[in-house]
Coordinates of C-alpha atoms in Angstrom, one line a residue:
Chain A
M1 CA -63.4 -41.2 85.1
K2 CA -63.3 -37.7 83.8
E3 CA -65.9 -35.3 85.3
N4 CA -66.8 -33.7 81.9
D5 CA -66.8 -36.8 79.9
E6 CA -68.6 -36.1 76.6
R7 CA -70.5 -39.2 75.6
V8 CA -70.5 -39.9 71.9
P9 CA -73.9 -41.3 70.9
D10 CA -74.2 -44.7 69.3
P11 CA -74.1 -44.5 65.5
I12 CA -77.4 -44.8 63.7
V13 CA -75.5 -46.8 61.0
E14 CA -71.9 -48.0 61.0
L15 CA -69.8 -49.7 58.3
R16 CA -66.9 -51.7 59.6
H17 CA -64.4 -52.7 56.9
A18 CA -67.2 -53.4 54.5
T19 CA -66.6 -54.6 51.0
L20 CA -69.6 -53.8 48.8
G21 CA -70.7 -55.0 45.4
Y22 CA -73.1 -57.2 43.5
G23 CA -72.5 -61.0 43.1
K24 CA -68.8 -61.4 42.6
K25 CA -68.2 -57.9 41.4
V26 CA -66.6 -55.7 44.1
I27 CA -67.4 -52.0 43.8
L28 CA -66.0 -50.6 47.1
K29 CA -63.4 -52.2 49.4
D30 CA -62.7 -51.9 53.1
I31 CA -65.1 -49.0 53.8
S32 CA -65.5 -47.8 57.4
L33 CA -67.7 -44.9 58.5
S34 CA -70.3 -44.1 61.1
I35 CA -73.3 -41.8 60.9
R36 CA -74.6 -40.4 64.2
D37 CA -77.8 -38.7 65.4
G38 CA -77.9 -35.1 64.0
D39 CA -75.2 -35.6 61.4
F40 CA -75.4 -33.8 58.1
F41 CA -73.3 -36.1 56.0
G42 CA -72.2 -35.6 52.4
L43 CA -71.2 -38.5 50.2
V44 CA -69.3 -37.1 47.2
G45 CA -67.6 -38.6 44.3
P46 CA -67.6 -38.6 40.5
N47 CA -70.1 -40.6 38.5
G48 CA -69.5 -44.4 38.8
S49 CA -67.5 -44.1 42.0
G50 CA -69.9 -46.4 43.9
K51 CA -72.0 -43.8 45.8
T52 CA -75.3 -45.5 45.1
T53 CA -73.8 -48.9 46.1
L54 CA -72.8 -47.4 49.4
L55 CA -76.2 -45.9 49.8
R56 CA -77.9 -49.2 49.2
A57 CA -75.7 -50.8 51.8
I58 CA -76.6 -48.1 54.3
L59 CA -80.3 -48.6 53.5
G60 CA -79.9 -52.4 53.8
T61 CA -81.1 -53.2 50.3
I62 CA -77.8 -55.0 49.6
A63 CA -75.7 -57.0 52.1
P64 CA -71.9 -56.4 52.3
L65 CA -69.7 -59.0 50.6
S66 CA -67.5 -58.9 53.7
G67 CA -67.2 -56.8 56.8
E68 CA -70.2 -55.4 58.6
V69 CA -73.0 -52.9 58.1
L70 CA -74.6 -52.2 61.5
R71 CA -77.9 -50.3 61.9
R72 CA -79.2 -49.2 65.3
E73 CA -81.8 -51.7 66.3
S74 CA -84.2 -49.1 67.5
G75 CA -84.5 -45.8 65.8
F76 CA -83.1 -46.6 62.3
R77 CA -86.0 -45.5 60.1
A78 CA -84.8 -44.3 56.7
G79 CA -86.7 -41.9 54.5
Y80 CA -85.2 -42.4 51.1
V81 CA -85.3 -39.9 48.2
P82 CA -84.2 -41.6 45.0
Q83 CA -82.8 -39.8 41.9
R84 CA -85.8 -38.2 40.1
G85 CA -85.0 -40.0 36.9
N86 CA -85.5 -43.4 38.6
V87 CA -89.2 -42.7 39.2
N88 CA -91.6 -44.0 36.7
D89 CA -94.3 -41.4 36.3
I90 CA -96.2 -42.6 33.2
L91 CA -99.3 -43.1 35.4
P92 CA -100.8 -39.8 36.6
F93 CA -100.4 -40.3 40.3
T94 CA -101.3 -37.1 42.3
S95 CA -98.7 -35.7 44.6
G96 CA -100.9 -36.8 47.5
E97 CA -100.9 -40.4 46.2
V98 CA -97.1 -40.3 45.8
V99 CA -96.6 -39.1 49.4
M100 CA -99.1 -41.7 50.6
M101 CA -96.7 -44.4 49.2
G102 CA -94.3 -43.3 51.9
R103 CA -96.9 -44.5 54.5
L104 CA -97.1 -48.1 53.2
R105 CA -95.0 -49.4 56.0
N106 CA -97.4 -47.8 58.5
I107 CA -100.6 -48.7 56.7
G108 CA -99.9 -52.5 56.6
L109 CA -100.6 -55.1 54.0
F110 CA -104.4 -55.3 53.8
R111 CA -105.6 -52.0 55.4
S112 CA -106.6 -48.8 53.7
P113 CA -105.0 -45.5 54.7
A114 CA -106.4 -44.2 58.0
A115 CA -107.1 -40.6 59.0
S116 CA -103.7 -40.5 60.6
D117 CA -102.1 -41.5 57.3
K118 CA -103.9 -38.7 55.5
Q119 CA -102.9 -36.3 58.2
A120 CA -99.2 -37.4 57.8
V121 CA -99.4 -36.8 54.0
R122 CA -100.8 -33.3 54.6
E123 CA -98.1 -32.5 57.1
S124 CA -95.3 -33.8 54.9
L125 CA -96.5 -31.8 51.9
S126 CA -96.8 -28.7 54.2
S127 CA -93.3 -29.2 55.6
V128 CA -91.8 -28.9 52.1
G129 CA -94.2 -26.0 51.2
I130 CA -96.3 -27.6 48.6
E131 CA -99.6 -28.6 50.3
H132 CA -101.5 -26.8 47.5
L133 CA -100.2 -29.4 45.0
V134 CA -101.8 -32.3 46.8
D135 CA -104.2 -33.1 43.9
T136 CA -101.8 -32.1 41.1
P137 CA -100.5 -35.1 39.0
F138 CA -96.8 -35.7 39.8
N139 CA -96.0 -35.9 36.1
N140 CA -97.2 -32.4 35.5
L141 CA -94.8 -30.8 38.1
S142 CA -91.5 -29.1 37.5
G143 CA -88.2 -30.8 38.5
G144 CA -88.0 -28.8 41.7
Q145 CA -91.6 -29.5 42.6
K146 CA -91.1 -33.2 41.9
Q147 CA -88.1 -33.3 44.2
R148 CA -90.2 -31.7 47.0
V149 CA -92.9 -34.3 46.6
L150 CA -90.3 -37.1 46.8
I151 CA -88.8 -35.5 49.9
A152 CA -92.3 -35.2 51.4
R153 CA -92.9 -38.9 50.6
A154 CA -89.7 -39.8 52.5
L155 CA -90.8 -37.5 55.5
A156 CA -94.3 -39.2 55.6
S157 CA -92.8 -42.3 57.3
H158 CA -91.4 -40.0 60.1
P159 CA -87.8 -41.1 59.4
T160 CA -84.9 -40.7 61.8
I161 CA -82.5 -40.4 58.9
L162 CA -83.2 -38.8 55.5
I163 CA -81.1 -40.2 52.6
L164 CA -81.1 -38.2 49.4
D165 CA -79.5 -39.5 46.2
E166 CA -78.4 -36.7 43.8
P167 CA -81.4 -34.4 44.7
T168 CA -80.3 -31.5 42.5
N169 CA -79.5 -33.5 39.4
G170 CA -80.7 -31.8 36.3
M171 CA -82.0 -28.7 38.0
D172 CA -81.5 -25.1 37.1
L173 CA -79.6 -22.9 39.5
P174 CA -82.6 -21.4 41.4
S175 CA -84.3 -24.8 41.9
R176 CA -81.0 -26.2 43.1
W177 CA -80.6 -23.5 45.7
V178 CA -84.2 -23.8 46.8
T179 CA -83.9 -27.6 47.2
L180 CA -80.6 -27.4 49.1
A181 CA -82.1 -24.7 51.4
L182 CA -85.0 -27.0 52.0
I183 CA -82.8 -29.9 53.0
R184 CA -80.8 -27.6 55.3
K185 CA -84.0 -26.4 56.9
L186 CA -85.3 -29.9 57.5
H187 CA -82.0 -30.8 59.1
D188 CA -82.0 -27.7 61.3
E189 CA -85.6 -27.5 62.3
Q190 CA -86.6 -31.1 62.5
R191 CA -83.2 -32.2 63.8
L192 CA -83.1 -34.9 61.0
T193 CA -80.0 -36.8 60.4
V194 CA -79.3 -36.3 56.7
I195 CA -77.1 -38.2 54.2
L196 CA -76.8 -36.2 50.9
V197 CA -75.3 -38.0 48.0
T198 CA -74.0 -36.0 45.1
H199 CA -71.4 -35.7 42.4
L200 CA -71.6 -31.9 42.7
L201 CA -69.0 -30.7 45.2
D202 CA -70.5 -27.2 45.3
D203 CA -73.8 -28.7 46.6
V204 CA -72.2 -30.0 49.8
A205 CA -69.0 -28.0 50.3
S206 CA -70.7 -25.3 52.4
L207 CA -73.7 -27.3 53.5
V208 CA -72.7 -30.5 55.3
K209 CA -70.8 -31.0 58.5
S210 CA -68.9 -34.2 57.6
I211 CA -68.2 -35.8 54.3
A212 CA -67.0 -38.9 52.6
L213 CA -65.0 -38.2 49.4
M214 CA -64.8 -41.3 47.2
D215 CA -63.7 -42.7 44.0
Q216 CA -62.8 -46.3 43.1
Q217 CA -59.3 -46.1 44.5
N218 CA -59.8 -43.7 47.5
F219 CA -62.2 -43.3 50.3
Q220 CA -61.7 -40.5 52.8
V221 CA -64.1 -39.6 55.5
G222 CA -64.1 -36.8 58.2
E223 CA -64.9 -33.2 58.9
V224 CA -65.5 -31.1 55.7
G225 CA -62.4 -28.9 56.4
S226 CA -60.1 -31.9 56.7
V227 CA -61.4 -33.8 53.7
L228 CA -62.1 -31.1 51.1
T229 CA -58.5 -30.0 50.7
E230 CA -56.8 -29.0 47.5
K231 CA -54.5 -32.0 47.8
N232 CA -57.3 -34.5 48.1
L233 CA -59.5 -32.9 45.4
S234 CA -56.6 -32.5 43.0
A235 CA -55.7 -36.2 43.5
M236 CA -59.3 -37.4 43.1
Y237 CA -60.1 -35.4 39.9
Q238 CA -56.5 -35.6 38.6
M239 CA -56.3 -31.9 37.9
P240 CA -55.4 -28.8 39.9
I241 CA -58.2 -27.7 42.2
Q242 CA -58.4 -24.6 44.3
V243 CA -60.3 -24.3 47.6
R244 CA -61.0 -20.8 48.8
N245 CA -63.1 -19.4 51.6
L246 CA -65.4 -16.5 50.7
E247 CA -67.5 -15.1 53.5
G248 CA -67.8 -18.5 55.2
A249 CA -68.6 -20.3 52.0
R250 CA -66.2 -22.8 50.4
I251 CA -65.5 -22.0 46.7
I252 CA -64.0 -24.9 44.7
S253 CA -62.7 -24.2 41.3
P254 CA -60.1 -25.5 38.8
G255 CA -56.7 -23.8 39.2
E256 CA -53.2 -24.1 40.6
A257 CA -53.3 -25.8 44.0
D258 CA -50.5 -25.2 46.4
G259 CA -50.6 -28.8 47.3
N260 CA -50.9 -28.3 51.0
R261 CA -54.2 -26.8 51.8
Chain W
M1 CA -129.7 -59.5 8.6
E2 CA -131.1 -56.6 10.5
T3 CA -129.6 -55.1 13.6
G4 CA -132.2 -56.6 16.0
E5 CA -131.8 -60.0 14.4
I6 CA -128.0 -59.9 14.8
I7 CA -128.2 -58.9 18.4
R8 CA -130.7 -61.6 19.1
L9 CA -128.5 -64.2 17.3
I10 CA -125.5 -63.2 19.4
L11 CA -127.4 -63.2 22.7
E12 CA -129.2 -66.5 22.0
E13 CA -126.7 -68.5 20.1
F14 CA -123.4 -67.1 21.3
P15 CA -123.9 -65.8 24.9
L16 CA -120.6 -67.4 26.1
A17 CA -118.7 -65.8 23.2
L18 CA -120.0 -62.4 24.1
A19 CA -119.5 -62.8 27.9
G20 CA -116.1 -64.5 27.4
S21 CA -114.7 -61.8 25.1
I22 CA -115.9 -59.1 27.4
L23 CA -114.3 -60.8 30.5
A24 CA -111.1 -61.4 28.5
G25 CA -111.2 -57.8 27.2
V26 CA -111.7 -56.3 30.7
M27 CA -109.0 -58.5 32.3
C28 CA -106.4 -57.8 29.6
A29 CA -107.2 -54.1 29.6
F30 CA -106.8 -53.9 33.3
I31 CA -103.5 -55.8 33.6
G32 CA -102.3 -53.9 30.4
V33 CA -102.3 -50.7 32.4
Y34 CA -99.4 -52.1 34.5
I35 CA -97.7 -53.5 31.4
V36 CA -97.8 -50.1 29.6
A37 CA -96.9 -48.1 32.8
K38 CA -93.9 -50.4 33.5
R39 CA -92.7 -50.0 29.9
V40 CA -92.7 -53.7 29.3
V41 CA -95.1 -53.9 26.4
F42 CA -92.8 -56.3 24.6
L43 CA -93.0 -58.6 27.6
G44 CA -96.8 -58.6 27.0
A45 CA -96.2 -59.7 23.4
V46 CA -93.7 -62.4 24.5
M47 CA -96.2 -63.7 27.1
T48 CA -98.9 -63.9 24.5
Q49 CA -96.6 -66.0 22.1
L50 CA -95.5 -68.2 25.0
S51 CA -99.1 -69.0 25.8
V52 CA -99.7 -69.9 22.2
L53 CA -96.6 -72.1 22.3
G54 CA -98.0 -73.8 25.4
L55 CA -101.3 -74.4 23.6
S56 CA -99.4 -75.9 20.7
I57 CA -97.4 -78.3 22.8
T58 CA -100.6 -79.9 24.1
F59 CA -101.2 -81.1 20.5
L60 CA -98.2 -83.4 20.7
P61 CA -99.2 -87.1 21.2
F62 CA -96.9 -87.6 24.2
I63 CA -98.2 -84.5 26.1
P64 CA -101.8 -85.4 27.0
L65 CA -102.5 -82.1 28.9
P66 CA -105.6 -79.9 28.5
H67 CA -104.9 -76.9 26.3
T68 CA -105.3 -74.3 29.1
V69 CA -102.9 -76.2 31.4
G70 CA -100.2 -76.3 28.7
S71 CA -100.6 -72.6 28.0
L72 CA -100.5 -71.8 31.7
A73 CA -97.5 -74.0 32.4
I74 CA -95.3 -72.7 29.6
T75 CA -96.2 -69.0 30.3
L76 CA -95.6 -69.2 34.0
L77 CA -92.4 -71.2 33.7
A78 CA -91.0 -68.8 31.1
V79 CA -92.0 -65.7 33.1
A80 CA -90.3 -67.1 36.1
F81 CA -87.0 -67.5 34.2
L82 CA -87.5 -64.2 32.3
S83 CA -87.5 -62.2 35.5
K84 CA -84.0 -63.6 36.2
W85 CA -82.7 -63.1 32.7
L86 CA -84.1 -59.6 32.4
A87 CA -82.2 -58.6 35.6
G88 CA -78.9 -59.6 34.0
K89 CA -76.6 -57.0 32.6
T90 CA -74.7 -58.8 29.9
V91 CA -77.5 -59.0 27.4
P92 CA -80.0 -56.1 27.2
G93 CA -83.5 -56.9 28.4
D94 CA -85.2 -56.2 25.1
A95 CA -82.8 -58.5 23.3
V96 CA -83.7 -61.3 25.8
L97 CA -87.4 -60.7 25.0
G98 CA -86.7 -60.7 21.3
V99 CA -84.9 -64.0 21.5
V100 CA -87.8 -65.6 23.5
F101 CA -90.4 -64.1 21.2
C102 CA -88.7 -65.5 18.0
A103 CA -88.0 -68.9 19.7
A104 CA -91.6 -69.2 20.9
I105 CA -93.0 -68.6 17.4
A106 CA -90.4 -70.9 15.7
L107 CA -91.0 -73.7 18.3
R108 CA -94.8 -73.4 17.8
I109 CA -94.5 -73.9 14.1
L110 CA -92.2 -76.9 14.5
V111 CA -94.4 -78.4 17.2
L112 CA -97.5 -78.1 15.1
Q113 CA -95.8 -79.5 12.1
K114 CA -95.1 -82.7 14.0
S115 CA -98.5 -83.0 15.7
P116 CA -100.8 -85.6 14.2
R117 CA -103.7 -85.1 16.5
V118 CA -105.7 -82.4 14.7
E119 CA -106.5 -80.8 11.4
V120 CA -104.7 -77.6 10.5
S121 CA -107.9 -75.6 10.5
E122 CA -108.7 -76.7 14.1
V123 CA -105.3 -75.8 15.3
D124 CA -105.5 -72.5 13.5
N125 CA -108.9 -71.7 15.1
L126 CA -107.7 -72.6 18.5
L127 CA -104.5 -70.6 18.3
R128 CA -106.2 -67.5 17.0
G129 CA -109.0 -67.8 19.6
D130 CA -112.2 -69.2 18.3
I131 CA -114.4 -66.7 20.0
L132 CA -117.7 -68.0 18.7
F133 CA -117.3 -71.5 20.1
V134 CA -116.3 -70.9 23.7
S135 CA -116.9 -74.1 25.7
P136 CA -118.7 -73.8 29.1
D137 CA -115.6 -75.3 30.8
L138 CA -113.3 -72.8 29.3
F139 CA -115.7 -70.0 30.2
I140 CA -115.8 -71.2 33.8
I141 CA -112.0 -71.2 34.0
L142 CA -111.9 -67.7 32.6
L143 CA -114.5 -66.6 35.2
I144 CA -112.5 -68.1 38.1
V145 CA -109.3 -66.4 36.8
F146 CA -111.2 -63.1 36.4
A147 CA -112.5 -63.3 40.0
A148 CA -109.0 -64.2 41.4
M149 CA -107.6 -61.2 39.5
V150 CA -110.2 -58.8 40.8
I151 CA -109.5 -60.0 44.4
L152 CA -105.7 -59.9 44.0
H153 CA -105.6 -56.5 42.5
L154 CA -108.1 -54.9 44.9
L155 CA -106.2 -56.3 47.9
F156 CA -102.7 -55.3 46.7
Y157 CA -103.4 -52.2 44.6
K158 CA -101.1 -50.1 47.0
Q159 CA -98.2 -52.5 46.6
F160 CA -98.5 -52.9 42.8
S161 CA -98.8 -49.2 42.2
S162 CA -95.9 -48.5 44.6
V163 CA -93.5 -50.9 42.8
T164 CA -94.7 -49.6 39.4
F165 CA -94.0 -46.0 40.4
D166 CA -90.7 -46.5 42.2
A167 CA -89.4 -50.1 43.0
E168 CA -86.1 -48.8 44.5
T169 CA -87.8 -46.7 47.2
A170 CA -90.4 -49.5 47.9
T171 CA -87.4 -51.8 48.6
A172 CA -85.8 -49.2 50.8
Q173 CA -89.1 -49.0 52.8
G174 CA -88.9 -52.7 53.5
M175 CA -91.1 -54.0 50.7
I176 CA -89.6 -56.8 48.8
A177 CA -90.2 -55.1 45.4
G178 CA -88.9 -58.1 43.4
I179 CA -91.6 -60.4 44.9
W180 CA -94.4 -57.9 44.3
D181 CA -93.2 -57.5 40.7
S182 CA -93.1 -61.3 40.3
V183 CA -96.7 -61.5 41.7
L184 CA -97.8 -58.8 39.3
Y185 CA -96.1 -60.5 36.3
M186 CA -97.4 -63.9 37.3
S187 CA -100.9 -62.6 37.5
A188 CA -100.4 -61.1 34.1
A189 CA -99.1 -64.5 32.8
V190 CA -102.2 -66.4 34.1
A191 CA -104.6 -63.8 32.6
I192 CA -102.8 -63.8 29.3
A193 CA -102.5 -67.6 29.1
V194 CA -106.2 -68.2 29.8
A195 CA -107.4 -65.3 27.6
T196 CA -105.2 -66.4 24.7
H197 CA -106.8 -69.8 24.7
L198 CA -110.2 -68.2 24.6
V199 CA -109.8 -65.2 22.3
G200 CA -106.4 -65.6 20.6
D201 CA -103.1 -63.8 20.5
V202 CA -104.1 -60.8 18.4
F203 CA -107.0 -60.0 20.7
V204 CA -104.9 -60.4 23.9
F205 CA -101.9 -58.4 22.8
G206 CA -104.2 -55.8 21.3
F207 CA -106.1 -55.4 24.6
L208 CA -102.9 -55.3 26.7
V209 CA -101.9 -52.2 24.8
V210 CA -104.7 -50.4 23.1
P211 CA -107.2 -49.8 26.0
P212 CA -104.5 -48.8 28.5
V213 CA -103.1 -46.2 26.0
T214 CA -106.6 -44.9 25.5
G215 CA -107.0 -44.6 29.2
L216 CA -103.6 -42.7 29.5
L217 CA -104.7 -40.3 26.8
L218 CA -108.0 -39.5 28.5
A219 CA -107.4 -39.7 32.2
R220 CA -106.2 -37.2 34.7
R221 CA -106.0 -39.6 37.6
V222 CA -104.6 -43.2 37.9
K223 CA -108.0 -44.6 38.8
Q224 CA -109.5 -43.0 35.7
V225 CA -106.8 -44.7 33.6
F226 CA -108.0 -48.0 34.8
A227 CA -111.6 -47.0 34.4
F228 CA -111.3 -45.8 30.8
S229 CA -109.1 -48.9 29.9
V230 CA -111.6 -51.3 31.4
A231 CA -114.5 -49.5 29.8
V232 CA -112.9 -49.9 26.3
G233 CA -112.1 -53.5 27.3
A234 CA -115.8 -54.1 27.9
I235 CA -117.4 -52.1 25.1
A236 CA -115.1 -53.0 22.2
P237 CA -115.6 -56.7 22.3
A238 CA -119.4 -56.4 22.3
L239 CA -119.4 -53.8 19.5
G240 CA -116.7 -55.7 17.6
L241 CA -118.6 -59.0 17.8
F242 CA -121.7 -57.3 16.5
L243 CA -119.8 -55.6 13.6
A244 CA -118.1 -58.9 12.7
F245 CA -121.5 -60.3 12.1
V246 CA -122.7 -57.3 10.2
I247 CA -119.8 -57.2 7.7
D248 CA -119.0 -60.9 7.9
V249 CA -115.4 -60.8 9.1
P250 CA -113.5 -62.7 11.8
A251 CA -114.4 -61.5 15.3
S252 CA -110.9 -61.1 17.0
P253 CA -109.4 -58.6 14.5
M254 CA -112.7 -56.7 14.2
I255 CA -112.7 -56.3 18.0
V256 CA -109.1 -55.0 18.1
A257 CA -110.0 -52.7 15.2
V258 CA -112.9 -51.2 17.2
A259 CA -110.7 -50.8 20.3
S260 CA -108.2 -48.9 18.0
V261 CA -111.0 -46.6 16.9
F262 CA -111.6 -45.7 20.5
L263 CA -107.8 -45.0 20.8
V264 CA -107.9 -42.7 17.8
A265 CA -110.9 -40.9 19.3
A266 CA -109.1 -40.5 22.6
W267 CA -106.1 -39.1 20.9
L268 CA -108.3 -36.5 19.1
I269 CA -110.0 -35.6 22.3
R270 CA -106.7 -35.0 24.0
A271 CA -105.4 -33.0 21.1
T272 CA -108.6 -30.8 21.2
R273 CA -108.2 -30.4 25.0
Q274 CA -104.6 -29.3 24.6
S275 CA -105.3 -26.8 21.8

């Protein structure tokens, strides 16, 4: 036995040769990946590549058609942030009421929210910097503010893993930056494991530690540097892609790739 | 007749009509908030026509069921199947609802054509909701359904509001959103079936939509949406019934017309607020 044996922690969630889909329709084949404590994981691919399906398998809302999806028995508590467009905000729920929905699992079937639930709501709103919007109707908020409320709702259940589906979709540039900075802050300060799903490479290229790059034919997973190469990206998008480093940030743009980087 | 005389006549001769239409109005206005919020207004129209079909079938000689049972059975059965068909991806959901809507109306006409049990006027009155002649038995059924609805929706408000706002996240949190949606739709189906027998399809569909939209226009909080909707659901039937006597017109359309006046007023109030 080695003296300095570094022990790799058990994965929070692990897919082993999983085939995913709905009914008889296969969306993703033979997927293997594992997410560990403290990971900041990006799931990137073009629209229709099966990202949401993979996310649902990780969350456990769909079962694999074959293979295995294993979630850690203790300590897998997912806080889920859906795409903003999937939320139905016709009714004027306040931000506080929306965040309280994140406490349903804790509140139980027949009980009313307790003082601890109200405290959790306040803390969650505070951690995303919008405690002053607690009584504002969700449907009156800007896109960026709505996203913060949805993140606060996910945090209200005290998750061990935060899963965000296209959190910057449809946002202007400042809101996008602010939202990504907030996600980074939650990962750094609260040591949250984060899975960030996006079709926007720029969102994750300089943010996450490990990444899965996927389309319907390919699935590559690993450290950002080894996956986000010009060769991989050019093959996936079927056009020349350049990857450059600028003061520590990865810049991805169309252009002549040298095919090796 | 003078105002006092009409009010006395309604209270003394038609107390069940008044109480029944208020209960049906409140119940439809409450459940209608979910119907409107979930953008399934057409489903409300379909459920109303299905319950009318259920009523019609009980006029066939070989189906000796009480009218309310027929209405409930067909509506619940169809809603159970509809929830599966609507989830399919081959045919769009609104097309499925359109097909069921047309089929329910066509079947009702065919069924009644071949029913020898009653006069056409009797069938017509029953299907349109003969508000003035509510039987005590039917009123008691309505009262029981109303009480059950109040208990169900008070107990599970959190769950129903959560699946209405975001079913996907509710599922991710461990709620079985599909089941809560089904419970919600089944409760709507029961309310619609019983109310349709009592007050007719125009009233029921009108009150599934008009009071909730009034509430949405006026309210700044979800609970206020329910409160405004239920208030219109309670006031419009009483006022509509009174006006139907005053100007001698059928009660159901008059009640829906009164509710629509509230809706227009709400829209004007909102427009004034915004300007």
